[in-house]
Coordinates of C-alpha atoms in Angstrom, one line a residue:
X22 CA 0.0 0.0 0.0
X23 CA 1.5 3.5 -0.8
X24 CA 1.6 6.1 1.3
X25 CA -1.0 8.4 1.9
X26 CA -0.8 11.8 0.0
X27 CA 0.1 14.7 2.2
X28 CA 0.6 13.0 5.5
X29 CA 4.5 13.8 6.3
X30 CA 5.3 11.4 9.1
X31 CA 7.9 12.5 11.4
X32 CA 11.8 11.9 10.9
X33 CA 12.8 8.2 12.3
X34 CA 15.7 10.3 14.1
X35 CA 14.2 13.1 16.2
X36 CA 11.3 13.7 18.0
X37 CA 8.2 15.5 16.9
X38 CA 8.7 18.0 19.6
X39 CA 11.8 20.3 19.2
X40 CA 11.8 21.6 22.5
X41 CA 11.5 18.3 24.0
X42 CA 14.5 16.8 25.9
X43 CA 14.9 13.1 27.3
X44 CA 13.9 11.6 23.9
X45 CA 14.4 8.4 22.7
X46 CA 14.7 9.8 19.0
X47 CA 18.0 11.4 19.4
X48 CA 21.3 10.9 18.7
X49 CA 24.5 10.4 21.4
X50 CA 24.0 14.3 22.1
X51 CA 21.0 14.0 23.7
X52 CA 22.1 10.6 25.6
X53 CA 19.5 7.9 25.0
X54 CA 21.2 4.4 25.2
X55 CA 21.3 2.0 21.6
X56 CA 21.3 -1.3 21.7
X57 CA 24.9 -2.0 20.6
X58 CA 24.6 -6.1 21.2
X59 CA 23.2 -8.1 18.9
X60 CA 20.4 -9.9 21.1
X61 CA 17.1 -11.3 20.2
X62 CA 14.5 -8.7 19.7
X63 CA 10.8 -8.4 18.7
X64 CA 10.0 -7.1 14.8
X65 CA 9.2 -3.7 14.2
X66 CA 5.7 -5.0 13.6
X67 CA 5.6 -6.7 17.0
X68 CA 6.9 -3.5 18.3
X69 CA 4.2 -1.5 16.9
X70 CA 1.2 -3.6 17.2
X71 CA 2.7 -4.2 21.2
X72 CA 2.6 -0.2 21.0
X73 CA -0.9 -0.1 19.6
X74 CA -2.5 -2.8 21.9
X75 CA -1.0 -0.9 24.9
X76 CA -2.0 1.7 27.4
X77 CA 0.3 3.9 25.8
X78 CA -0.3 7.9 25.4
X79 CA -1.8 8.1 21.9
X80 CA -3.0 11.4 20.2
X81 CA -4.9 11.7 17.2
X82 CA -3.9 14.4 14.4
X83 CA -5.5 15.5 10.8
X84 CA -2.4 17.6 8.7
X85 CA -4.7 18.3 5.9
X86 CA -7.1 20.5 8.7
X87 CA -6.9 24.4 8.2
X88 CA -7.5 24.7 11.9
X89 CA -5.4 22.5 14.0
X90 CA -6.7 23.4 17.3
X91 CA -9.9 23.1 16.2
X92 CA -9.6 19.8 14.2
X93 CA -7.0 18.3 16.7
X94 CA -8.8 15.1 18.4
X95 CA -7.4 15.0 21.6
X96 CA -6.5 11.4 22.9
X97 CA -8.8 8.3 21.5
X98 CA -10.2 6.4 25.0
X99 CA -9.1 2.9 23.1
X100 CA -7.9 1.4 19.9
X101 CA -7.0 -1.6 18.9
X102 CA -6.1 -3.7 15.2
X103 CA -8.4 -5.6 13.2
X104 CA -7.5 -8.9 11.5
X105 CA -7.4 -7.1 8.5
X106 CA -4.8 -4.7 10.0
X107 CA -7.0 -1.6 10.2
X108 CA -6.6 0.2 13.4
X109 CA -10.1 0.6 15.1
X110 CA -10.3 4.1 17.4
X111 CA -12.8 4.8 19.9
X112 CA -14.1 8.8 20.4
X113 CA -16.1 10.7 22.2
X114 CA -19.3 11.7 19.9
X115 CA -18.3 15.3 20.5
X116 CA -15.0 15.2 19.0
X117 CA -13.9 17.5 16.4
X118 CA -12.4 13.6 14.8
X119 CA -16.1 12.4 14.7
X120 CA -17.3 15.0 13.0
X121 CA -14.8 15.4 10.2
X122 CA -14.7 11.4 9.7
X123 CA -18.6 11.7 9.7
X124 CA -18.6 13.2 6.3
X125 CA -15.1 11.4 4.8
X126 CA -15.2 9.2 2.0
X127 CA -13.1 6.2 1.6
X128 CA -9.8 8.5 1.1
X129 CA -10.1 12.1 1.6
X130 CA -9.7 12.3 5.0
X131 CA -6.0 11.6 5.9
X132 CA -5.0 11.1 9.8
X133 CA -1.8 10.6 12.0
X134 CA -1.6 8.7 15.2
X135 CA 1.4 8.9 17.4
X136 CA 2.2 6.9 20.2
X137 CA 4.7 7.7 23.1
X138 CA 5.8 5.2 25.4
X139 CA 7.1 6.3 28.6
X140 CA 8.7 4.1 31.1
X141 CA 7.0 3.2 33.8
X142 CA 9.6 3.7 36.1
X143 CA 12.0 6.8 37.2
X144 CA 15.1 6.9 35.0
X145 CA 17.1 9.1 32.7
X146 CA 15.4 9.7 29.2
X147 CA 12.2 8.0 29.7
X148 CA 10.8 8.1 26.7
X149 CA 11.3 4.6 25.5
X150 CA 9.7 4.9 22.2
X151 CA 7.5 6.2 19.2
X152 CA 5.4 4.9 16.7
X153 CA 3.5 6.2 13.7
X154 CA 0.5 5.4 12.1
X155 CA -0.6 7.7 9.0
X156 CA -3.9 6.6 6.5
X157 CA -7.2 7.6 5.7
X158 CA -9.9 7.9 8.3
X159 CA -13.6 7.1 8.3
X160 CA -16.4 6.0 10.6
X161 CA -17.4 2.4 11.4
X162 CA -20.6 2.0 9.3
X163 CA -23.1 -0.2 9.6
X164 CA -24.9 -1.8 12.9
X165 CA -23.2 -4.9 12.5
X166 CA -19.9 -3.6 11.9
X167 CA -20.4 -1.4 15.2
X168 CA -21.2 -4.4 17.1
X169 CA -18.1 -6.7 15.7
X170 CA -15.8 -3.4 16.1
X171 CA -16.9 -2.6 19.9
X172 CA -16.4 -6.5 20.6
X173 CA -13.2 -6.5 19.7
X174 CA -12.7 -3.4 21.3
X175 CA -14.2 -4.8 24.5
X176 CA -12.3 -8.1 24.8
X177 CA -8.6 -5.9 24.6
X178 CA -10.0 -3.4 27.1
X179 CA -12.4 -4.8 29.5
X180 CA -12.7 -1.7 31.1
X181 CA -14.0 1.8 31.7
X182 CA -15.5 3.8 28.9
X183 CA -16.1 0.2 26.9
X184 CA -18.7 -0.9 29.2
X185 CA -22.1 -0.8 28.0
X186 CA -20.0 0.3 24.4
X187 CA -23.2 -1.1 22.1
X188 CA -25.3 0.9 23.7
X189 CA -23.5 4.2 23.4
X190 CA -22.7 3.9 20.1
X191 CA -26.3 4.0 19.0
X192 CA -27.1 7.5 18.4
X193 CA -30.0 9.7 20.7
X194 CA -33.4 10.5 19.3
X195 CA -31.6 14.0 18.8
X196 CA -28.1 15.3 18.4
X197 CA -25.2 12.7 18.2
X198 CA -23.7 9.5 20.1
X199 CA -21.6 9.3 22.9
X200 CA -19.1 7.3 21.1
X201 CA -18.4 6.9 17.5
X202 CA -15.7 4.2 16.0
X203 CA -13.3 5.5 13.7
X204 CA -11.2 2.8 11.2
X205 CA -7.7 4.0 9.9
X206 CA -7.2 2.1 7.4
X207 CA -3.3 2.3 7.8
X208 CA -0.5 3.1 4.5
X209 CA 2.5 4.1 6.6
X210 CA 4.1 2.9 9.6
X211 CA 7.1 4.1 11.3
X212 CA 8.3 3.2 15.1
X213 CA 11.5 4.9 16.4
X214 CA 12.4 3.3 20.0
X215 CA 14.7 1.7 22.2
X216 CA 15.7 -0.6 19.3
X217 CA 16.4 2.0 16.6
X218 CA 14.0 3.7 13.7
X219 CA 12.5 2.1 10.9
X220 CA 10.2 1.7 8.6
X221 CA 7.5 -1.2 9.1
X222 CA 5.4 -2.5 6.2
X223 CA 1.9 -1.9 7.0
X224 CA 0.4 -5.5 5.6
X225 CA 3.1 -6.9 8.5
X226 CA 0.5 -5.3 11.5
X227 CA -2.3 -7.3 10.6
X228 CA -0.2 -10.9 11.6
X229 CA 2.0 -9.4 14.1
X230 CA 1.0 -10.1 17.7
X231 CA 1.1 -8.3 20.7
X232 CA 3.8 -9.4 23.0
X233 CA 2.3 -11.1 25.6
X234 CA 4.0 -9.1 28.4
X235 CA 2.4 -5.5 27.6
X236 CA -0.5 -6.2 30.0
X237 CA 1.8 -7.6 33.2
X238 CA 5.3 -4.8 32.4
X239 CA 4.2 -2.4 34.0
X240 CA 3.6 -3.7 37.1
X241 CA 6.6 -5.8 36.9
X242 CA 8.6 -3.1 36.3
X243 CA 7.2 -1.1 39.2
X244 CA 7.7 -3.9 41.7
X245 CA 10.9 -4.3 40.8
X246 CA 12.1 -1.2 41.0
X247 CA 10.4 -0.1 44.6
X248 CA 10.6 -3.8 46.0
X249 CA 14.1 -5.7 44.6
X250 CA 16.8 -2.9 44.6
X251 CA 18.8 -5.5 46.1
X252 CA 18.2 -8.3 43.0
X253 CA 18.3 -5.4 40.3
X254 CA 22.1 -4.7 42.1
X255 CA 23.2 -8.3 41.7
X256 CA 22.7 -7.6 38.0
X257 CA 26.0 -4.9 38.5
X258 CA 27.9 -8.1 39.1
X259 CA 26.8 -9.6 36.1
X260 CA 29.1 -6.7 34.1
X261 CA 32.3 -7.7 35.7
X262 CA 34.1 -5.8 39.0
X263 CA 35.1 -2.9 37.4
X264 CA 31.8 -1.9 35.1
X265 CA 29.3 -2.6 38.2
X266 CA 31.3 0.3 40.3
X267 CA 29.1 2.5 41.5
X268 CA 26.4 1.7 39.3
X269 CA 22.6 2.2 40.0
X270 CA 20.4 -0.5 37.9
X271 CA 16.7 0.4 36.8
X272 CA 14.9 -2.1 35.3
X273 CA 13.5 -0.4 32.0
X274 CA 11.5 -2.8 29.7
X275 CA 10.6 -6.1 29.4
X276 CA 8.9 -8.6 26.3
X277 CA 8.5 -12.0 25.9
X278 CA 12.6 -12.5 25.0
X279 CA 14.1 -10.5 28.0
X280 CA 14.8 -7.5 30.5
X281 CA 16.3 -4.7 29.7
X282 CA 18.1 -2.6 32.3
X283 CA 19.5 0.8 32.3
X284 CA 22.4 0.9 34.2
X285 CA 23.7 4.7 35.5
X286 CA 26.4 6.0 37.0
X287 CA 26.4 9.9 37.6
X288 CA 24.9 11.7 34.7
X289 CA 25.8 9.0 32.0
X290 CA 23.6 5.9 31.1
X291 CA 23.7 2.8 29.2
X292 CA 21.4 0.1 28.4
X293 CA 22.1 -4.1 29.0
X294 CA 19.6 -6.5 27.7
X295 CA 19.0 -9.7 30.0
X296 CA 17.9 -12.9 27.3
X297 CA 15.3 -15.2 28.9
X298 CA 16.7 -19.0 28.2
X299 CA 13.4 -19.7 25.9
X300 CA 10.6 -17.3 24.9
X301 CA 7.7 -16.5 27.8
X302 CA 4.0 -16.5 27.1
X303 CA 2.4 -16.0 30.6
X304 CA 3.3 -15.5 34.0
X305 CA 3.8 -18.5 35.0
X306 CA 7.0 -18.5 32.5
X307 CA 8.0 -15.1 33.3
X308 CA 8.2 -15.9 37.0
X309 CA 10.1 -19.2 36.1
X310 CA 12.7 -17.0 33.8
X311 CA 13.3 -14.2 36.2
X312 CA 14.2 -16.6 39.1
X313 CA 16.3 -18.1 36.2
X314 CA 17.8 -14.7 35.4
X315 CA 18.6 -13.4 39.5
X316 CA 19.7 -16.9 40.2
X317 CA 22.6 -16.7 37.9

C-alpha cells in the first residue's frame, strides 16, 4: 500500500517536539542508550502492534485540517487492530475527529496517530519509544460492523468507557452519540524506539501479535524497581568488577525474549539487555525465567 498523500510522518531520528529533551529519537548528544549487542529482539511489527495494543499515550492528528486546534482530536479512549490490519479508534461523539470522519469518503480524509511510550519507572530519558500510524480515516458504518468493532474493542480493554460500548454507540433520538468508532485504514508505519527507527510495512500489522508481556510490564517493572533494589544490584555483578562500580540498575523494559536494564552512573547511562533462556508467554513462564535470570 503507498503512502497516503500529504501525510509527512515525522523523521525516524528526532522527536516531533523540538523543544523536547529526554527523547528516545536522538542521537548520542542527547544521551538515549542504543542497543549495541546483537540480542534477540521483537520485529518492528511486533513493536508497533505491542505499542498499539497498549496503554500507551496516543494522540490523534489531521495535517490536511486548516484549523489544527480546532480539528486536533485529543487522545482516543481505546484502539485496537483488526485482522485485517485496520486500526479501530474509539471517540467521544463530540470530538472535532467524529465530525470530520462523519462526512469522509473512503480516502479524503487523511490522519496521523502517534504513540509515546514512557517508562513506567523513574530513569534518565524515559521516553522509551514512538510509533506512527498515518492513513485515511472514516467511521465504522453499519450496525453490524459497530457491534463486531466494539467486541473486539471490549475483549482488549475490558474496562472503563467500553462498558455498555453497544449501547453508546447508537445515536440519541436527537443530536449525536456518545461514542463513534473510527477505522484508519493504515498506509505508513514508522516506530523509532529503544531498538532503533525504521520503517514497518503496514500489511506486516495485521499478523503481528502483541507481546504477551504488555498487559503484566508495568507492574513488573514497578515492583521491581520499589521492592528488589537489592536483585536489580546483583545484575551490577553480572558486568564484571570494574563496570558494576558505582552503578545504579533500573529495570527499563521487558517482552517475551528478555529484561532490559538501564544501568547509570552519575549523569551518563547505558542500556544491557538480560535474554530469557526460551521465549515466555504468561506469567507462570516469566516468574520461572526471572528466578532463572537473579539466580545466575
Amino acid at each position: 500500500m503507498s503512502r497516503p498523500h500529504g501525510i509527512p510522518l515525522p523523521s525516524a531520528h528526532r522527536s516531533s517536539d523540538p523543544n523536547e529533551t529526554g527523547s528516545a529519537f536522538g542521537d548520542d548528544r542527547q544521551g538515549q542508550p542504543r542497543p549495541r549487542e546483537g540480542v534477540r529482539q521483537l520485529t518492528g511489527a511486533e513493536r508497533v502492534r505491542t505499542l498499539v495494543e497498549s496503554n500507551a499515550s496516543v494522540s490523534l492528528t489531521l495535517p490536511g485540517a486548516y484549523d489544527r486546534e480546532e480539528l486536533g482530536t485529543g487522545m482516543p479512549a481505546a484502539r485496537t487492530v483488526t485482522p485485517d490490519g485496520d486500526v479501530i479508534l474509539l471517540v467521544s461523539g463530540e470530538s472535532a475527529a467524529a465530525r470530520a470522519a462523519a462526512h469522509a469518503q473512503d480516502d479524503d480524509l487523511t490522519a496521523v496517530i502517534e504513540i509515546t511510550d514512557v517508562a513506567p519507572v523513574s530513569v534518565p530519558h524515559r521516553i522509551r519509544g514512538r510509533a506512527w500510524l498515518a492513513g485515511w480515516l472514516t467511521p465504522v458504518r453499519g450496525a453490524a460492523e459497530r457491534a463486531a468493532c466494539a467486541a473486539l474493542l471490549a475483549e482488549r480493554h475490558p474496562v472503563g468507557e467500553l462498558l455498555g460500548l453497544s449501547e453508546s454507540l447508537d445515536a440519541p433520538a436527537a443530536g449525536r452519540p456518545a461514542w463513534v468508532l473510527l477505522r484508519l485504514e493504515v498506509g505508513e508505519i514508522s516506530v523509532d524506539d529503544l531498538w532503533g527507527a525504521e520503517h514497518v510495512d503496514p500489511d506486516l500489522l495485521a499478523t503481528a501479535e502483541p507481546d504477551p508481556m504488555v498487559a503484566h510490564e508495568t507492574e513488573l517493572l514497578q515492583h521491581l524497581a520499589s521492592s528488589h533494589g537489592d536483585r536489580m544490584g546483583d545484575l551490577c555483578g553480572l558486568l564484571g568488577t570494574r563496570e558494576a562500580a558505582d552503578l545504579t540498575a533500573v529495570p527499563l523494559a521487558l517482552d517475551r525474549l528478555g529484561l532490559r536494564v538501564r544501568f547509570i552512573r552519575g549523569a551518563t547511562a547505558f542500556d544491557a539487555r538480560f535474554d530469557f533462556p526460551e521465549p515466555v508467554t504468561d506469567v507462570r513462564g516469566l516468574r520461572r525465567a526471572m528466578s532463572t535470570l537473579f539466580a545466575g
